[in-house]
Short mmCIF file of C-alpha atoms in Angstrom, two decimals:
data_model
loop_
_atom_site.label_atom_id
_atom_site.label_comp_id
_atom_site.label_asym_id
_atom_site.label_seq_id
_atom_site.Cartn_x
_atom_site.Cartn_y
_atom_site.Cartn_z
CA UNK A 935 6.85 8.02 24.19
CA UNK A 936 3.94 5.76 22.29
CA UNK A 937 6.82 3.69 20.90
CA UNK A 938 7.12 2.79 24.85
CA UNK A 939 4.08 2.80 25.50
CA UNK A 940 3.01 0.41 22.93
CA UNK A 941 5.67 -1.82 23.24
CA UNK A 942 5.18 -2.26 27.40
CA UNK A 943 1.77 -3.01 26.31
CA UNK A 944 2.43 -5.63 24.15
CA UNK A 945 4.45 -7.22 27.19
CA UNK A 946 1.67 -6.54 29.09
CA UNK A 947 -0.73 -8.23 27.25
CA UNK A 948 1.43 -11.55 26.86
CA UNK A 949 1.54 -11.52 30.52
CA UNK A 950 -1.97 -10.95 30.87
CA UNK A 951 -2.66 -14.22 27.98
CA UNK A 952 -0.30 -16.67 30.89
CA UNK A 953 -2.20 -15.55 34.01
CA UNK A 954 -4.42 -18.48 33.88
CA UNK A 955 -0.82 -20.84 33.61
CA UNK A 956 1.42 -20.96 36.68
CA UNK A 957 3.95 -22.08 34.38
CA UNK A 958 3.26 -19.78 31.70
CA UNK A 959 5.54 -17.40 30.32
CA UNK A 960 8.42 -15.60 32.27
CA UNK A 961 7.92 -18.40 35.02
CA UNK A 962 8.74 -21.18 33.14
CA UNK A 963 12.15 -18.70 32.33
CA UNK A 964 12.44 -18.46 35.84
CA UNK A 965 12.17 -22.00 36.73
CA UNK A 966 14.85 -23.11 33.95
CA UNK A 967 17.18 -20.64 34.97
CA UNK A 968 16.88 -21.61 38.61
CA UNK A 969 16.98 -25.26 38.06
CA UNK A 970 20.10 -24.76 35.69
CA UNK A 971 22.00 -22.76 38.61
CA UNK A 972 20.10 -25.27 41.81
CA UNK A 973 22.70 -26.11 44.21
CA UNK A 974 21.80 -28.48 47.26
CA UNK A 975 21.67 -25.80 49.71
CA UNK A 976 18.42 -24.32 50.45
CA UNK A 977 18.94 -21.15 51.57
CA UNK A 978 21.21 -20.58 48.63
CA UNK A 979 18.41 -21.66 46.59
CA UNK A 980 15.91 -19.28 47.68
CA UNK A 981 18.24 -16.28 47.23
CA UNK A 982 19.14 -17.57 43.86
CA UNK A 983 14.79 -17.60 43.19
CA UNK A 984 14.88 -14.45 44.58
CA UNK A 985 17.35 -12.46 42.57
CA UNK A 986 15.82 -14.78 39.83
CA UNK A 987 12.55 -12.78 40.23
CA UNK A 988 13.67 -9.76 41.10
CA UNK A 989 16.14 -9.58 37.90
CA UNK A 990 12.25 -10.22 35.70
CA UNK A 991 10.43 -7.72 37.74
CA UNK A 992 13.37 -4.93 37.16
CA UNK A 993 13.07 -5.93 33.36
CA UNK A 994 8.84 -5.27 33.70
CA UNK A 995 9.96 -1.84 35.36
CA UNK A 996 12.02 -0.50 32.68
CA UNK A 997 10.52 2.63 30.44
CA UNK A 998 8.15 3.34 32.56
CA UNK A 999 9.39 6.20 34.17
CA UNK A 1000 10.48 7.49 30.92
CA UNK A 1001 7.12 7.53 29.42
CA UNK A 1002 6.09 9.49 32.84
CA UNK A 1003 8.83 11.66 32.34
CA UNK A 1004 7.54 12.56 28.57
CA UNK A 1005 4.15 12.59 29.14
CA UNK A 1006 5.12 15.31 31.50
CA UNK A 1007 7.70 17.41 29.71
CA UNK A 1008 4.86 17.64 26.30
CA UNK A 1009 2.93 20.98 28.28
CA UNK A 1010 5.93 22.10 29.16
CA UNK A 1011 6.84 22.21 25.73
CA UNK A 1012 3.34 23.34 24.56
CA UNK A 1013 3.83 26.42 26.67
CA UNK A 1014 7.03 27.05 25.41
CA UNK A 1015 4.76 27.11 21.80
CA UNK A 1016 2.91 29.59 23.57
CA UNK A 1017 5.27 32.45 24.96
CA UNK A 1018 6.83 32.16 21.50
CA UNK A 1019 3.46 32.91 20.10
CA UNK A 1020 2.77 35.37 22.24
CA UNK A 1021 6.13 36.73 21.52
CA UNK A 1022 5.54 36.67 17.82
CA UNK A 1023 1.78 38.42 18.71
CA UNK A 1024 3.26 41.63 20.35
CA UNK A 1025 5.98 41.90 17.61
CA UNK A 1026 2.96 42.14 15.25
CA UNK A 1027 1.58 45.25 17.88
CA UNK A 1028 4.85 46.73 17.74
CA UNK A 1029 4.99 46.89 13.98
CA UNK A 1030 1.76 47.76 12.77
CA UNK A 1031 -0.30 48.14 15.76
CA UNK A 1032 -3.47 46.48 16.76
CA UNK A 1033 -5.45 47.14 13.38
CA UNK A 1034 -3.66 44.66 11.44
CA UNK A 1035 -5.68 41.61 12.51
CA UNK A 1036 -3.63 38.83 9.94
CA UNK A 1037 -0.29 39.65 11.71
CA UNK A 1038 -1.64 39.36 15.47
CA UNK A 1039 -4.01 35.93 14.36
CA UNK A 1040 -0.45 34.45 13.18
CA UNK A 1041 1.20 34.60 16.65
CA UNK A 1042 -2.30 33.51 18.50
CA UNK A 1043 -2.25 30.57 16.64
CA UNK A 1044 1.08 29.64 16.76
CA UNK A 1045 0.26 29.87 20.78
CA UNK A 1046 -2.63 27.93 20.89
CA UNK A 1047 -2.06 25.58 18.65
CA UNK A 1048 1.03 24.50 20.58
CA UNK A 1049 -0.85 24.51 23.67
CA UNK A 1050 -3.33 22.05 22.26
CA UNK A 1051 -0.53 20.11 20.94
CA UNK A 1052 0.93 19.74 24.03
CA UNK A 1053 -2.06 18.58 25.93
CA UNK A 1054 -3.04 16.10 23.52
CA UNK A 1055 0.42 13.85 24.02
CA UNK A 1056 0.11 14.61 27.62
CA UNK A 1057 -3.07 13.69 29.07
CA UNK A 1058 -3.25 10.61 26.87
CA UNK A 1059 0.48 9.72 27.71
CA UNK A 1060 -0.01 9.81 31.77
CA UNK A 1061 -3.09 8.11 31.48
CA UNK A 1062 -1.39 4.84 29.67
CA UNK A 1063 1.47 5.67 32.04
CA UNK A 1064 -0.76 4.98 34.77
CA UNK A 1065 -2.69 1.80 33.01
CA UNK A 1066 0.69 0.30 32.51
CA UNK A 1067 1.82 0.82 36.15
CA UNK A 1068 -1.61 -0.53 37.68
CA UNK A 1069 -0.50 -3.77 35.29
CA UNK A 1070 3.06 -3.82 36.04
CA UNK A 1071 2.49 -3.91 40.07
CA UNK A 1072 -0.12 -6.90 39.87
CA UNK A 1073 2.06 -9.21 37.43
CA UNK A 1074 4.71 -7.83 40.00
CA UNK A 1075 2.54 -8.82 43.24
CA UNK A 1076 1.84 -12.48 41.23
CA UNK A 1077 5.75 -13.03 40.65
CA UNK A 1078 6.41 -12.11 44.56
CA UNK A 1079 3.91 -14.32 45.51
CA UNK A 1080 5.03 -17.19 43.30
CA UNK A 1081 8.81 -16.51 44.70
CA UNK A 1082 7.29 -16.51 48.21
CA UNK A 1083 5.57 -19.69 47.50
CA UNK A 1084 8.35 -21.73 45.56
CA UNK A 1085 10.75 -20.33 48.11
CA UNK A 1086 8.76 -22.08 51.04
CA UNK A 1087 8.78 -25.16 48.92
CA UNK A 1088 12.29 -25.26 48.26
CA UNK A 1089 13.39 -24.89 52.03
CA UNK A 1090 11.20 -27.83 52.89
CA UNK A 1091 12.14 -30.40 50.12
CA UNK A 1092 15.70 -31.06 49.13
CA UNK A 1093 17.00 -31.25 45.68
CA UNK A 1094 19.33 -32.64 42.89
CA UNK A 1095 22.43 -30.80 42.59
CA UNK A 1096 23.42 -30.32 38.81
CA UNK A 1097 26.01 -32.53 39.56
CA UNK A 1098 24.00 -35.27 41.18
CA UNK A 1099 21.23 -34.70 37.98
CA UNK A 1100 24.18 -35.92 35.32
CA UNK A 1101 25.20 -38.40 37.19
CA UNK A 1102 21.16 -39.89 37.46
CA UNK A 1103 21.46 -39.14 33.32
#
C-alpha cells in the first residue's frame, strides 16, 4: 500500500511542478500524440483529443482504489490479531486458571498489539488515499477543461493532414 501511495505521489507532485505550463508535462504528450494521429476532419479530431485525454486521466486513476481497498482491509486484519489473542487468552484460563497472570498477559498482547497495528496502516493509509484523490480529480478537472478548450479550437480552425504536413516538408 505505501509503495502506491508513494509512487502516485511522486506523479502527483510532477503534475503539480507543470500547473503553471499549459504545455507542461502529460499535455505536451497529448498534443504530440494528437498531432501525430490529426486527420482533416474535425469532429474526428475532437474524439481522437478526447480518447487522447481520457486514455491519461484512466492512467492518473489507476491504484487508487487499491490503496483504498488496503487501507481498509489493515483493521480487519488487526481484529483478526485480536480474536486470536483473545483465543490464546482463554486457553491460558482454561489451563491454569486466572492466577497465572504471564500466560493471560501473552494473549492480551498479542490482541492489542495487533489492533494497534492495524490502525496505524489504516488511518494513515485512507487519509493519503483521500489526499491523492482530492489531487487526482483537479489535475483531472484541468485536463477536461484543456480537452474542452482545444476541442472548441479544433472545430473552428482547420488543419494539416499528416499527409498534407510531408508534403509542406
Amino acid at each position: 500500500m505505501w509503495y502506491l501511495i508513494i509512487k502516485k505521489w511522486r506523479i502527483l507532485a510532477y503534475w503539480r511542478r507543470q500547473r503553471g505550463s499549459v504545455q507542461g508535462g502529460e499535455v505536451r504528450v497529448i498534443m504530440a500524440e494528437f498531432d501525430a494521429q490529426r486527420t482533416s476532419d474535425p469532429d474526428l479530431d475532437k474524439r481522437l483529443l478526447e480518447s487522447l485525454v481520457q486514455h491519461r486521466q484512466n492512467s492518473l486513476e489507476r491504484h487508487i482504489q487499491t490503496i483504498f481497498v488496503l487501507a481498509s482491509v489493515a483493521p480487519l486484519l488487526g481484529l483478526l490479531g485480536t480474536v486470536t489473542g483473545m483465543i490464546s487468552t482463554f486457553e491460558a484460563i482454561s489451563r491454569f486458571g486466572t492466577a497465572n497472570a504471564r500466560a493471560l498477559a501473552s494473549g492480551i498482547s498479542e490482541a492489542l498489539i495487533t489492533t494497534q497495528v492495524g490502525l496505524i496502516v489504516a488511518v494513515p493509509g485512507l487519509f493519503m488515499g483521500h489526499v491523492i484523490r482530492r489531487r487526482t480529480d483537479d489535475i483531472q478537472n484541468r485536463m477536461e477543461r484543456f480537452a474542452l478548450h482545444t476541442g472548441q479550437n479544433i472545430t473552428s480552425q482547420p488543419s494539416l493532414t499528416r499527409s498534407e504536413k510531408e508534403i509542406e516538408s
